mmCIF file of C-alpha atoms in Angstrom:
data_model
loop_
_atom_site.group_PDB
_atom_site.id
_atom_site.type_symbol
_atom_site.label_atom_id
_atom_site.label_comp_id
_atom_site.label_asym_id
_atom_site.label_seq_id
_atom_site.Cartn_x
_atom_site.Cartn_y
_atom_site.Cartn_z
ATOM 1 C CA UNK L 1 13.937 -20.012 11.601
ATOM 2 C CA UNK L 2 12.219 -16.650 12.293
ATOM 3 C CA UNK L 3 9.402 -15.807 14.142
ATOM 4 C CA UNK L 4 5.878 -15.640 12.543
ATOM 5 C CA UNK L 5 5.422 -12.533 10.402
ATOM 6 C CA UNK L 6 1.940 -11.350 11.249
ATOM 7 C CA UNK L 7 -0.404 -10.127 8.275
ATOM 8 C CA UNK L 8 -2.605 -6.846 9.635
ATOM 9 C CA UNK L 9 -4.895 -4.385 8.094
ATOM 10 C CA UNK L 10 -4.813 -0.552 8.397
ATOM 11 C CA UNK L 11 -8.241 0.041 9.978
ATOM 12 C CA UNK L 12 -8.646 3.979 8.608
ATOM 13 C CA UNK L 13 -8.269 2.330 5.017
ATOM 14 C CA UNK L 14 -11.135 -0.415 5.475
ATOM 15 C CA UNK L 15 -14.834 0.235 4.416
ATOM 16 C CA UNK L 16 -15.783 -0.412 8.004
ATOM 17 C CA UNK L 17 -14.042 0.708 11.475
ATOM 18 C CA UNK L 18 -13.868 0.071 15.146
ATOM 19 C CA UNK L 19 -15.597 -3.456 16.345
ATOM 20 C CA UNK L 20 -16.862 -4.000 12.753
ATOM 21 C CA UNK L 21 -13.456 -3.424 11.821
ATOM 22 C CA UNK L 22 -12.099 -6.183 14.115
ATOM 23 C CA UNK L 23 -14.874 -8.387 12.802
ATOM 24 C CA UNK L 24 -13.839 -7.865 9.392
ATOM 25 C CA UNK L 25 -10.238 -8.975 10.224
ATOM 26 C CA UNK L 26 -11.596 -11.813 11.833
ATOM 27 C CA UNK L 27 -13.573 -12.874 8.796
ATOM 28 C CA UNK L 28 -10.459 -12.689 6.519
ATOM 29 C CA UNK L 29 -8.187 -14.519 8.725
ATOM 30 C CA UNK L 30 -5.524 -11.986 9.602
ATOM 31 C CA UNK L 31 -3.520 -11.492 12.522
ATOM 32 C CA UNK L 32 -3.812 -8.027 13.515
ATOM 33 C CA UNK L 33 -4.962 -4.549 13.120
ATOM 34 C CA UNK L 34 -3.741 -1.029 13.378
ATOM 35 C CA UNK L 35 -6.368 1.506 14.852
ATOM 36 C CA UNK L 36 -7.043 5.391 14.353
ATOM 37 C CA UNK L 37 -7.366 7.895 17.066
ATOM 38 C CA UNK L 38 -10.581 9.107 15.170
ATOM 39 C CA UNK L 39 -11.706 12.661 15.918
ATOM 40 C CA UNK L 40 -12.925 15.496 13.884
ATOM 41 C CA UNK L 41 -13.787 14.166 10.271
ATOM 42 C CA UNK L 42 -12.254 11.031 11.188
ATOM 43 C CA UNK L 43 -14.921 9.013 12.732
ATOM 44 C CA UNK L 44 -15.768 8.549 16.792
ATOM 45 C CA UNK L 45 -12.811 9.066 19.177
ATOM 46 C CA UNK L 46 -11.190 6.075 20.383
ATOM 47 C CA UNK L 47 -9.788 7.175 23.659
ATOM 48 C CA UNK L 48 -13.534 7.448 24.731
ATOM 49 C CA UNK L 49 -13.843 4.544 27.314
ATOM 50 C CA UNK L 50 -16.644 2.522 26.077
ATOM 51 C CA UNK L 51 -15.247 2.741 22.595
ATOM 52 C CA UNK L 52 -11.839 1.333 23.703
ATOM 53 C CA UNK L 53 -12.910 -1.164 25.944
ATOM 54 C CA UNK L 54 -15.648 -2.711 23.269
ATOM 55 C CA UNK L 55 -12.768 -2.847 20.798
ATOM 56 C CA UNK L 56 -10.300 -4.334 23.133
ATOM 57 C CA UNK L 57 -13.109 -7.152 24.374
ATOM 58 C CA UNK L 58 -14.010 -7.693 20.474
ATOM 59 C CA UNK L 59 -10.155 -8.123 19.566
ATOM 60 C CA UNK L 60 -9.536 -10.341 22.354
ATOM 61 C CA UNK L 61 -12.774 -12.625 21.438
ATOM 62 C CA UNK L 62 -11.685 -12.585 17.828
ATOM 63 C CA UNK L 63 -8.013 -13.376 18.235
ATOM 64 C CA UNK L 64 -6.963 -10.222 16.701
ATOM 65 C CA UNK L 65 -3.945 -8.513 18.001
ATOM 66 C CA UNK L 66 -4.111 -4.637 18.051
ATOM 67 C CA UNK L 67 -0.757 -3.910 16.819
ATOM 68 C CA UNK L 68 -0.955 0.085 16.664
ATOM 69 C CA UNK L 69 -2.778 3.077 17.017
ATOM 70 C CA UNK L 70 -2.295 6.290 15.171
ATOM 71 C CA UNK L 71 -3.360 10.063 14.861
ATOM 72 C CA UNK L 72 -4.289 10.743 11.556
ATOM 73 C CA UNK L 73 -5.854 13.830 12.632
ATOM 74 C CA UNK L 74 -2.529 15.538 12.856
ATOM 75 C CA UNK L 75 -2.250 15.649 9.195
ATOM 76 C CA UNK L 76 -5.036 17.792 9.349
ATOM 77 C CA UNK L 77 -4.338 19.897 12.468
ATOM 78 C CA UNK L 78 -0.348 20.255 11.624
ATOM 79 C CA UNK L 79 1.957 18.670 14.035
ATOM 80 C CA UNK L 80 4.633 21.408 14.032
ATOM 81 C CA UNK L 81 2.507 24.520 13.469
ATOM 82 C CA UNK L 82 3.790 27.140 16.292
ATOM 83 C CA UNK L 83 -0.052 28.176 16.797
ATOM 84 C CA UNK L 84 -1.286 24.575 17.436
ATOM 85 C CA UNK L 85 1.104 23.034 20.052
ATOM 86 C CA UNK L 86 -1.448 23.082 22.710
ATOM 87 C CA UNK L 87 -3.968 20.869 20.566
ATOM 88 C CA UNK L 88 -1.011 18.540 19.305
ATOM 89 C CA UNK L 89 0.061 17.883 22.777
ATOM 90 C CA UNK L 90 -3.533 17.165 23.749
ATOM 91 C CA UNK L 91 -3.779 14.641 20.876
ATOM 92 C CA UNK L 92 -0.839 13.084 21.377
ATOM 93 C CA UNK L 93 -1.367 12.451 24.808
ATOM 94 C CA UNK L 94 -5.044 10.859 23.712
ATOM 95 C CA UNK L 95 -3.157 8.875 21.190
ATOM 96 C CA UNK L 96 -0.781 7.263 23.983
ATOM 97 C CA UNK L 97 -3.425 6.732 26.372
ATOM 98 C CA UNK L 98 -5.565 4.702 23.808
ATOM 99 C CA UNK L 99 -2.514 2.576 22.959
ATOM 100 C CA UNK L 100 -1.951 1.872 26.381
ATOM 101 C CA UNK L 101 -5.521 1.000 27.187
ATOM 102 C CA UNK L 102 -5.690 -1.239 24.067
ATOM 103 C CA UNK L 103 -2.172 -2.972 25.002
ATOM 104 C CA UNK L 104 -1.242 -2.076 21.533
ATOM 105 C CA UNK L 105 2.729 -1.608 21.645
ATOM 106 C CA UNK L 106 2.929 0.941 19.284
ATOM 107 C CA UNK L 107 1.657 4.447 18.652
ATOM 108 C CA UNK L 108 2.603 6.645 15.672
ATOM 109 C CA UNK L 109 2.624 10.036 14.148
ATOM 110 C CA UNK L 110 2.105 10.455 10.621
ATOM 111 C CA UNK L 111 3.917 13.417 8.724
ATOM 112 C CA UNK L 112 2.062 14.323 5.739
ATOM 113 C CA UNK L 113 0.023 17.125 4.291
ATOM 114 C CA UNK L 114 -0.005 19.904 7.111
ATOM 115 C CA UNK L 115 2.252 17.811 9.266
ATOM 116 C CA UNK L 116 5.013 17.489 6.565
ATOM 117 C CA UNK L 117 8.740 18.217 7.191
ATOM 118 C CA UNK L 118 9.419 20.726 4.158
ATOM 119 C CA UNK L 119 12.314 22.619 5.568
ATOM 120 C CA UNK L 120 14.993 22.974 8.315
ATOM 121 C CA UNK L 121 12.465 24.636 10.810
ATOM 122 C CA UNK L 122 9.513 22.142 10.286
ATOM 123 C CA UNK L 123 11.868 19.593 11.163
ATOM 124 C CA UNK L 124 13.148 21.192 14.349
ATOM 125 C CA UNK L 125 9.829 22.005 15.547
ATOM 126 C CA UNK L 126 8.666 18.202 14.988
ATOM 127 C CA UNK L 127 12.137 16.809 16.541
ATOM 128 C CA UNK L 128 11.066 18.938 19.463
ATOM 129 C CA UNK L 129 7.625 17.730 20.084
ATOM 130 C CA UNK L 130 8.447 14.219 19.352
ATOM 131 C CA UNK L 131 11.142 14.202 22.065
ATOM 132 C CA UNK L 132 8.578 15.552 24.423
ATOM 133 C CA UNK L 133 6.069 12.727 23.255
ATOM 134 C CA UNK L 134 8.729 9.697 23.427
ATOM 135 C CA UNK L 135 8.951 11.003 27.250
ATOM 136 C CA UNK L 136 5.152 10.227 27.769
ATOM 137 C CA UNK L 137 5.224 6.984 25.734
ATOM 138 C CA UNK L 138 8.173 5.882 27.895
ATOM 139 C CA UNK L 139 6.454 6.353 30.979
ATOM 140 C CA UNK L 140 3.543 4.106 29.717
ATOM 141 C CA UNK L 141 6.043 1.710 28.130
ATOM 142 C CA UNK L 142 5.281 2.232 24.735
ATOM 143 C CA UNK L 143 7.274 2.738 21.632
ATOM 144 C CA UNK L 144 6.263 5.848 19.478
ATOM 145 C CA UNK L 145 7.013 5.908 15.647
ATOM 146 C CA UNK L 146 7.068 8.575 12.990
ATOM 147 C CA UNK L 147 5.858 7.901 9.612
ATOM 148 C CA UNK L 148 7.205 10.450 7.070
ATOM 149 C CA UNK L 149 9.302 10.667 3.385
ATOM 150 C CA UNK L 150 12.739 12.185 4.669
ATOM 151 C CA UNK L 151 15.970 11.085 2.974
ATOM 152 C CA UNK L 152 17.914 8.594 4.639
ATOM 153 C CA UNK L 153 20.298 11.917 6.212
ATOM 154 C CA UNK L 154 17.318 13.969 7.325
ATOM 155 C CA UNK L 155 15.656 10.863 8.802
ATOM 156 C CA UNK L 156 18.900 10.241 10.648
ATOM 157 C CA UNK L 157 19.065 13.639 12.030
ATOM 158 C CA UNK L 158 15.452 13.118 13.352
ATOM 159 C CA UNK L 159 16.117 10.040 14.804
ATOM 160 C CA UNK L 160 19.454 11.574 16.838
ATOM 161 C CA UNK L 161 17.712 14.888 17.510
ATOM 162 C CA UNK L 162 14.863 13.132 19.261
ATOM 163 C CA UNK L 163 17.095 11.008 21.214
ATOM 164 C CA UNK L 164 14.912 8.414 22.501
ATOM 165 C CA UNK L 165 15.116 4.707 22.872
ATOM 166 C CA UNK L 166 11.342 4.608 22.534
ATOM 167 C CA UNK L 167 11.500 5.929 19.270
ATOM 168 C CA UNK L 168 10.772 4.480 15.892
ATOM 169 C CA UNK L 169 10.175 5.230 12.305
ATOM 170 C CA UNK L 170 7.561 3.723 10.127
ATOM 171 C CA UNK L 171 8.733 1.818 6.925
ATOM 172 C CA UNK L 172 6.058 2.529 4.366
ATOM 173 C CA UNK L 173 6.761 0.593 1.377
ATOM 174 C CA UNK L 174 4.505 2.683 -1.081
ATOM 175 C CA UNK L 175 5.651 6.017 0.099
ATOM 176 C CA UNK L 176 9.649 4.946 -0.119
ATOM 177 C CA UNK L 177 8.817 3.919 -3.509
ATOM 178 C CA UNK L 178 6.727 7.187 -4.502
ATOM 179 C CA UNK L 179 9.535 9.545 -2.608
ATOM 180 C CA UNK L 180 12.335 7.644 -4.721
ATOM 181 C CA UNK L 181 13.814 6.937 -1.263
ATOM 182 C CA UNK L 182 17.098 4.716 -1.371
ATOM 183 C CA UNK L 183 16.120 1.749 0.923
ATOM 184 C CA UNK L 184 19.775 0.226 1.193
ATOM 185 C CA UNK L 185 20.720 3.915 2.339
ATOM 186 C CA UNK L 186 17.731 4.356 4.490
ATOM 187 C CA UNK L 187 18.636 1.047 6.178
ATOM 188 C CA UNK L 188 22.420 1.936 6.442
ATOM 189 C CA UNK L 189 21.486 4.933 8.570
ATOM 190 C CA UNK L 190 18.367 4.285 10.592
ATOM 191 C CA UNK L 191 17.756 0.575 10.001
ATOM 192 C CA UNK L 192 17.876 -0.002 13.952
ATOM 193 C CA UNK L 193 14.952 2.540 14.780
ATOM 194 C CA UNK L 194 12.520 1.085 11.939
ATOM 195 C CA UNK L 195 9.522 -0.354 13.666
ATOM 196 C CA UNK L 196 8.760 -3.729 12.685
ATOM 197 C CA UNK L 197 5.136 -2.927 11.690
ATOM 198 C CA UNK L 198 5.736 -2.307 7.921
ATOM 199 C CA UNK L 199 3.223 -0.938 5.803
ATOM 200 C CA UNK L 200 2.821 -2.853 2.481
ATOM 201 C CA UNK L 201 1.451 -1.311 -0.651
ATOM 202 C CA UNK L 202 1.853 -3.484 -3.330
ATOM 203 C CA UNK L 203 -1.105 -3.646 -5.740
ATOM 204 C CA UNK L 204 -0.319 0.548 -5.695
ATOM 205 C CA UNK L 205 3.199 -0.123 -6.651
ATOM 206 C CA UNK L 206 3.571 -3.365 -8.193
ATOM 207 C CA UNK L 207 6.935 -5.214 -7.591
ATOM 208 C CA UNK L 208 8.414 -2.382 -5.941
ATOM 209 C CA UNK L 209 6.725 -2.850 -2.478
ATOM 210 C CA UNK L 210 8.085 -6.517 -2.506
ATOM 211 C CA UNK L 211 11.695 -5.404 -3.476
ATOM 212 C CA UNK L 212 11.736 -2.885 -0.575
ATOM 213 C CA UNK L 213 10.856 -5.617 1.885
ATOM 214 C CA UNK L 214 13.152 -8.155 0.562
ATOM 215 C CA UNK L 215 16.236 -5.537 0.746
ATOM 216 C CA UNK L 216 14.682 -5.157 4.280
ATOM 217 C CA UNK L 217 14.367 -9.257 5.078
ATOM 218 C CA UNK L 218 18.332 -9.638 3.651
ATOM 219 C CA UNK L 219 19.595 -6.967 5.691
ATOM 220 C CA UNK L 220 18.574 -9.282 8.531
ATOM 221 C CA UNK L 221 16.213 -6.626 9.760
ATOM 222 C CA UNK L 222 13.217 -8.671 12.086
ATOM 223 C CA UNK L 223 9.878 -7.980 10.655
ATOM 224 C CA UNK L 224 6.893 -8.640 12.970
ATOM 225 C CA UNK L 225 3.894 -7.570 11.002
ATOM 226 C CA UNK L 226 3.064 -6.576 7.047
ATOM 227 C CA UNK L 227 0.244 -4.392 7.602
ATOM 228 C CA UNK L 228 -1.629 -3.489 4.267
ATOM 229 C CA UNK L 229 -2.265 -0.017 3.783
ATOM 230 C CA UNK L 230 -3.882 -0.070 0.237
ATOM 231 C CA UNK L 231 -7.226 1.988 0.063
ATOM 232 C CA UNK L 232 -10.176 -0.528 0.478
ATOM 233 C CA UNK L 233 -12.512 2.139 1.548
ATOM 234 C CA UNK L 234 -14.395 2.228 -1.829
ATOM 235 C CA UNK L 235 -13.487 -1.292 -3.514
ATOM 236 C CA UNK L 236 -15.574 -3.690 -1.316
ATOM 237 C CA UNK L 237 -13.385 -7.164 -0.412
ATOM 238 C CA UNK L 238 -12.213 -8.377 -3.651
ATOM 239 C CA UNK L 239 -8.863 -6.596 -3.823
ATOM 240 C CA UNK L 240 -8.573 -6.807 -0.211
ATOM 241 C CA UNK L 241 -8.904 -10.690 -0.283
ATOM 242 C CA UNK L 242 -6.557 -10.722 -3.042
ATOM 243 C CA UNK L 243 -3.946 -8.452 -1.231
ATOM 244 C CA UNK L 244 -4.280 -10.231 1.983
ATOM 245 C CA UNK L 245 -3.257 -13.724 0.198
ATOM 246 C CA UNK L 246 -0.264 -12.160 -1.436
ATOM 247 C CA UNK L 247 0.883 -10.830 2.129
ATOM 248 C CA UNK L 248 0.136 -13.962 3.404
ATOM 249 C CA UNK L 249 2.294 -15.909 1.130
ATOM 250 C CA UNK L 250 5.196 -13.183 1.758
ATOM 251 C CA UNK L 251 4.814 -13.586 5.358
ATOM 252 C CA UNK L 252 5.295 -17.035 5.066
ATOM 253 C CA UNK L 253 8.577 -16.626 2.461
ATOM 254 C CA UNK L 254 9.857 -14.048 5.428
ATOM 255 C CA UNK L 255 9.332 -16.397 8.046
ATOM 256 C CA UNK L 256 11.068 -19.043 6.239
ATOM 257 C CA UNK L 257 13.766 -17.114 5.124
ATOM 258 C CA UNK L 258 17.304 -17.356 7.260
ATOM 259 C CA UNK L 259 18.343 -14.443 9.148
#
């Protein structure tokens, strides 16, 4: 029987953050939390010693695993913009330090909005920066992932270009469905490089998200955590409770399925 599949929440999609998000996760009896680095327009910076120490202590006391750290501020800055390299590198180093200090095994960089890879040049610049970032991730014994909506061929070129054993891709069911990406083809090209923490957006794309995970599970891929990334910031907890139960049922099914 496969190892237990964890159920997690994405802090940046919750109505609370930091220690309060840990408390909410504990009350709702989920297993883990992915957290955001914060920064301008994104809340308090996570890499401040008092904040990461408080978050790490709260998670340990509550039995909540800190699964990953992301830097959503990079979507505001523009990861691949030629005139923002120094700023981007500073953010990436802070991201990696935060993940290391929180004992989170994964850090990931989103490639949306100003960071979206829209042509060959933006992909090339992204590859160069990700390769640099992976070197620093390896020094900290971390995995570094990128979340994007590239077609399978372009995703494979990204993986090859970065060329690091520490590099992964984030599998996001909602993004894949919305971008009409063929999951079978994606798995055939980059399956070995997909991070085992999967973003799950079932109530935003009913049926399709579960179908994505079903394909992933049947391929023999080991899913470590199903992380809810629907937007719960203004909904209260009613939908969140419903989605947690759906994710918990799915995690149980994935745990019981033979590999």
